[in-house]
GROMACS .gro file of C-alpha atoms in nm:
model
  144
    1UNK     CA    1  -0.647  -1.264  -0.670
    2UNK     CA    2  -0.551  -1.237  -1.047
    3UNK     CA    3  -0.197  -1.089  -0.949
    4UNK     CA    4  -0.172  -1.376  -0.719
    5UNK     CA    5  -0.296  -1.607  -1.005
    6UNK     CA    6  -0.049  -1.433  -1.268
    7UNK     CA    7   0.256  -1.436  -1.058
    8UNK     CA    8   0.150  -1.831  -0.957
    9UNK     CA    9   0.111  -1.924  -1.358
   10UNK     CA   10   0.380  -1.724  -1.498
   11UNK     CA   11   0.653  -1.691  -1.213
   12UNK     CA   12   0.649  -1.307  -1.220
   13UNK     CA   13   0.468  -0.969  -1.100
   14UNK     CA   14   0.243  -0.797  -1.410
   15UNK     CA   15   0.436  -0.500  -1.390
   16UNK     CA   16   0.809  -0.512  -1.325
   17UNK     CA   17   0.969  -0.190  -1.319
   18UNK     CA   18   1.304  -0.006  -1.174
   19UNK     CA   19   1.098   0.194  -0.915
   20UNK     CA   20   0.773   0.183  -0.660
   21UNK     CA   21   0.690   0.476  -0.875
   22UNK     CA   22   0.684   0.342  -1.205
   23UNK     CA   23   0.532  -0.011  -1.059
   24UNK     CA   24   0.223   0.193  -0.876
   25UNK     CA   25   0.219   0.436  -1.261
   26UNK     CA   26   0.236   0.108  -1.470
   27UNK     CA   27  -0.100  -0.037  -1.229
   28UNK     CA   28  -0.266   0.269  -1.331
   29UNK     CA   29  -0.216   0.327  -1.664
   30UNK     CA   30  -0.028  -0.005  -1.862
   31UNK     CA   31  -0.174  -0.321  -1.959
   32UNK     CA   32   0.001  -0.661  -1.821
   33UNK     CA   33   0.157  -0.858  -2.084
   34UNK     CA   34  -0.108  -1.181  -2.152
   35UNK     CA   35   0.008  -1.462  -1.958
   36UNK     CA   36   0.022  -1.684  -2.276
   37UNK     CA   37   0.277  -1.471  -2.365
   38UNK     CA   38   0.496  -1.558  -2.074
   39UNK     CA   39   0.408  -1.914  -2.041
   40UNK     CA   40   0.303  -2.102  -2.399
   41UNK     CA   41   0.152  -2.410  -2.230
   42UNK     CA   42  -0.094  -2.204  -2.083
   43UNK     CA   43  -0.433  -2.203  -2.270
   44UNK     CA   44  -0.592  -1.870  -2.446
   45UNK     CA   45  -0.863  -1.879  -2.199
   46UNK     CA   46  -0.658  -1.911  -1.858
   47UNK     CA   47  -0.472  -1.596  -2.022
   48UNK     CA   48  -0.853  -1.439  -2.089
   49UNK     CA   49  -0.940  -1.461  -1.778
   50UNK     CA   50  -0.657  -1.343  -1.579
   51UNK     CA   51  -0.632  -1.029  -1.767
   52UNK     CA   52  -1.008  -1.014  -1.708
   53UNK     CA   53  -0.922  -1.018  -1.302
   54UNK     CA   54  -0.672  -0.790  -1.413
   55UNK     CA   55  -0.929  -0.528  -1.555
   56UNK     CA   56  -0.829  -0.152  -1.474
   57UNK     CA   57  -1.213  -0.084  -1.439
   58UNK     CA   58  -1.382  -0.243  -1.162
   59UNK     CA   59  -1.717  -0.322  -1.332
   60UNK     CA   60  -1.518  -0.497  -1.648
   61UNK     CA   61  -1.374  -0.756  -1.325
   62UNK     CA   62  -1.549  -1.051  -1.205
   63UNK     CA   63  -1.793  -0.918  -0.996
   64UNK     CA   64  -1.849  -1.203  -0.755
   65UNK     CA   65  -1.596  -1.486  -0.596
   66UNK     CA   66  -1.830  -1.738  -0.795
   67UNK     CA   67  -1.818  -1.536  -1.166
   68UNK     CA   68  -1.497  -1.575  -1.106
   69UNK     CA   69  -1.447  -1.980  -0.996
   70UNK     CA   70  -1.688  -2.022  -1.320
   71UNK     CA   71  -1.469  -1.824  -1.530
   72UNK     CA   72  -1.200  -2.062  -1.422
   73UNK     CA   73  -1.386  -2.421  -1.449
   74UNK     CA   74  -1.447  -2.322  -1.825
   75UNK     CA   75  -1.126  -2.216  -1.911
   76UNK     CA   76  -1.047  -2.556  -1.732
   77UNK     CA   77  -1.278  -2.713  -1.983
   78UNK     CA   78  -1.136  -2.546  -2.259
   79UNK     CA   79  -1.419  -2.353  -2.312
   80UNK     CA   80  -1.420  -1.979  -2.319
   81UNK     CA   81  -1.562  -1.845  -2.024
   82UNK     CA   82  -1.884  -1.635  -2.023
   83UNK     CA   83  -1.795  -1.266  -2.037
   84UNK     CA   84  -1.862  -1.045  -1.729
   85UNK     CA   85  -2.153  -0.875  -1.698
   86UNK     CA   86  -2.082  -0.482  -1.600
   87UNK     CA   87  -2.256  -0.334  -1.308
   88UNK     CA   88  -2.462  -0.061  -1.387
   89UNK     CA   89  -2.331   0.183  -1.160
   90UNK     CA   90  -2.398   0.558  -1.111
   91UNK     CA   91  -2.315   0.798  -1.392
   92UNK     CA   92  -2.042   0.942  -1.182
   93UNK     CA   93  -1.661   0.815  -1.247
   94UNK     CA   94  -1.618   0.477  -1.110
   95UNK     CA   95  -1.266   0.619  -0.958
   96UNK     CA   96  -1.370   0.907  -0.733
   97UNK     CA   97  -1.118   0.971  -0.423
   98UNK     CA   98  -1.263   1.084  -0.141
   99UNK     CA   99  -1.098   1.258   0.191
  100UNK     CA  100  -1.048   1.056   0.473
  101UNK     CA  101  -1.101   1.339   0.666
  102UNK     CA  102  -1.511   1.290   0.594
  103UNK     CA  103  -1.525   0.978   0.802
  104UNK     CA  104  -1.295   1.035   1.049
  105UNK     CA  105  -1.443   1.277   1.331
  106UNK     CA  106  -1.287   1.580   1.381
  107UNK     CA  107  -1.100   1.622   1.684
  108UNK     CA  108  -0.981   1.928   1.910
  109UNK     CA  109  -0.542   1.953   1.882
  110UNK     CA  110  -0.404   1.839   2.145
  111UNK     CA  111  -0.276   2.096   2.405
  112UNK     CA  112   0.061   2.213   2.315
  113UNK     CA  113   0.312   2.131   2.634
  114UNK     CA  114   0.596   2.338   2.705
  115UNK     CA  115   0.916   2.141   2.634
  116UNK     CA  116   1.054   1.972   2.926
  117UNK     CA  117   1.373   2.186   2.932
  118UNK     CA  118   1.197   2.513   2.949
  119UNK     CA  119   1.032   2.410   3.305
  120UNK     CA  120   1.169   2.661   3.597
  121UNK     CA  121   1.157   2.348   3.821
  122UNK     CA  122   1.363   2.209   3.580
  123UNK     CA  123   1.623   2.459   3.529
  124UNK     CA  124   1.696   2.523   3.953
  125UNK     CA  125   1.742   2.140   3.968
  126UNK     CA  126   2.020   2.186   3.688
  127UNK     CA  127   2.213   2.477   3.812
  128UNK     CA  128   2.194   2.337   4.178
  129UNK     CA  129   2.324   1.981   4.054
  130UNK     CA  130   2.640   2.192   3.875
  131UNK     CA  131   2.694   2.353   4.184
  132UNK     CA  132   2.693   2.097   4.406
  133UNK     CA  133   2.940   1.884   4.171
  134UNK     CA  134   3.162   2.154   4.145
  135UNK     CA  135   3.183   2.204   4.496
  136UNK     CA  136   3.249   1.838   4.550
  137UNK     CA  137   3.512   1.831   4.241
  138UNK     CA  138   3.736   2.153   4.434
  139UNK     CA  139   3.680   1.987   4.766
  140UNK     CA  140   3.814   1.666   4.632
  141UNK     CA  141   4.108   1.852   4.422
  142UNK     CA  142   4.193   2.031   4.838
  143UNK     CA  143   4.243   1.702   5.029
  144UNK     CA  144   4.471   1.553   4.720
   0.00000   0.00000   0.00000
């Protein structure tokens, strides 16, 4: 919602780059420049709390829908909205990737099927098909 809200205020993406690469990087690792910056008749504490929704860590974001609508009404106001409240979360990293693979069951491979041209069957229904046109080819070629 606050690169919806950015792009809707300011008329462009937070990070523009020349490549997916460097736009997926720049998420990661670079700050968005503040709105105000972009648009001067916005107000300091729109811009506040768009970069707040724009927070690399997840417990420095709004942590609910309505933290987030009251963040807005105040900066509405003209008031400086309350600051978030962080989560307290588990000591471990609040960015830890996890397989897929551990949800997903795990399944037998499928049995691997011969390719359709190595089948015998195949094959005798080629060879006689040649045969047959050739014969009808020369046979054709006699009465001309």
């Amino acid at each position: 919602v606050g690169v919806l809200l950015y792009e809707l205020l300011t008329g462009r993406l937070p990070f523009i780059r020349d490549t997916q690469f460097d736009v997926m990087l720049a998420h990661l690792t670079a700050l968005p420049r503040p709105p105000v910056e972009l648009k001067q008749d916005l107000s300091p504490e729109l811009s506040a709390v768009i970069l707040t929704a724009l927070e690399k860590d997840p417990l420095q974001r709004y942590q609910s829908a309505q933290a987030f609508s009251h963040a807005l009404e105040a900066a509405a106001e003209g008031r400086a909205p309350a600051p978030t409240r962080p989560v307290v979360a588990d000591p471990a990293p609040s960015f830890t990737l996890k397989p897929v693979v551990d949800r997903a069951p795990i399944l037998p491979a499928p049995p691997e099927e011969a390719p359709i041209w190595t089948s015998p069957k195949l094959w005798a229904a080629g060879v006689a098909t040649f045969i047959l046109t050739m014969l009808a080819f020369f046979a054709a070629m006699r009465a001309f």
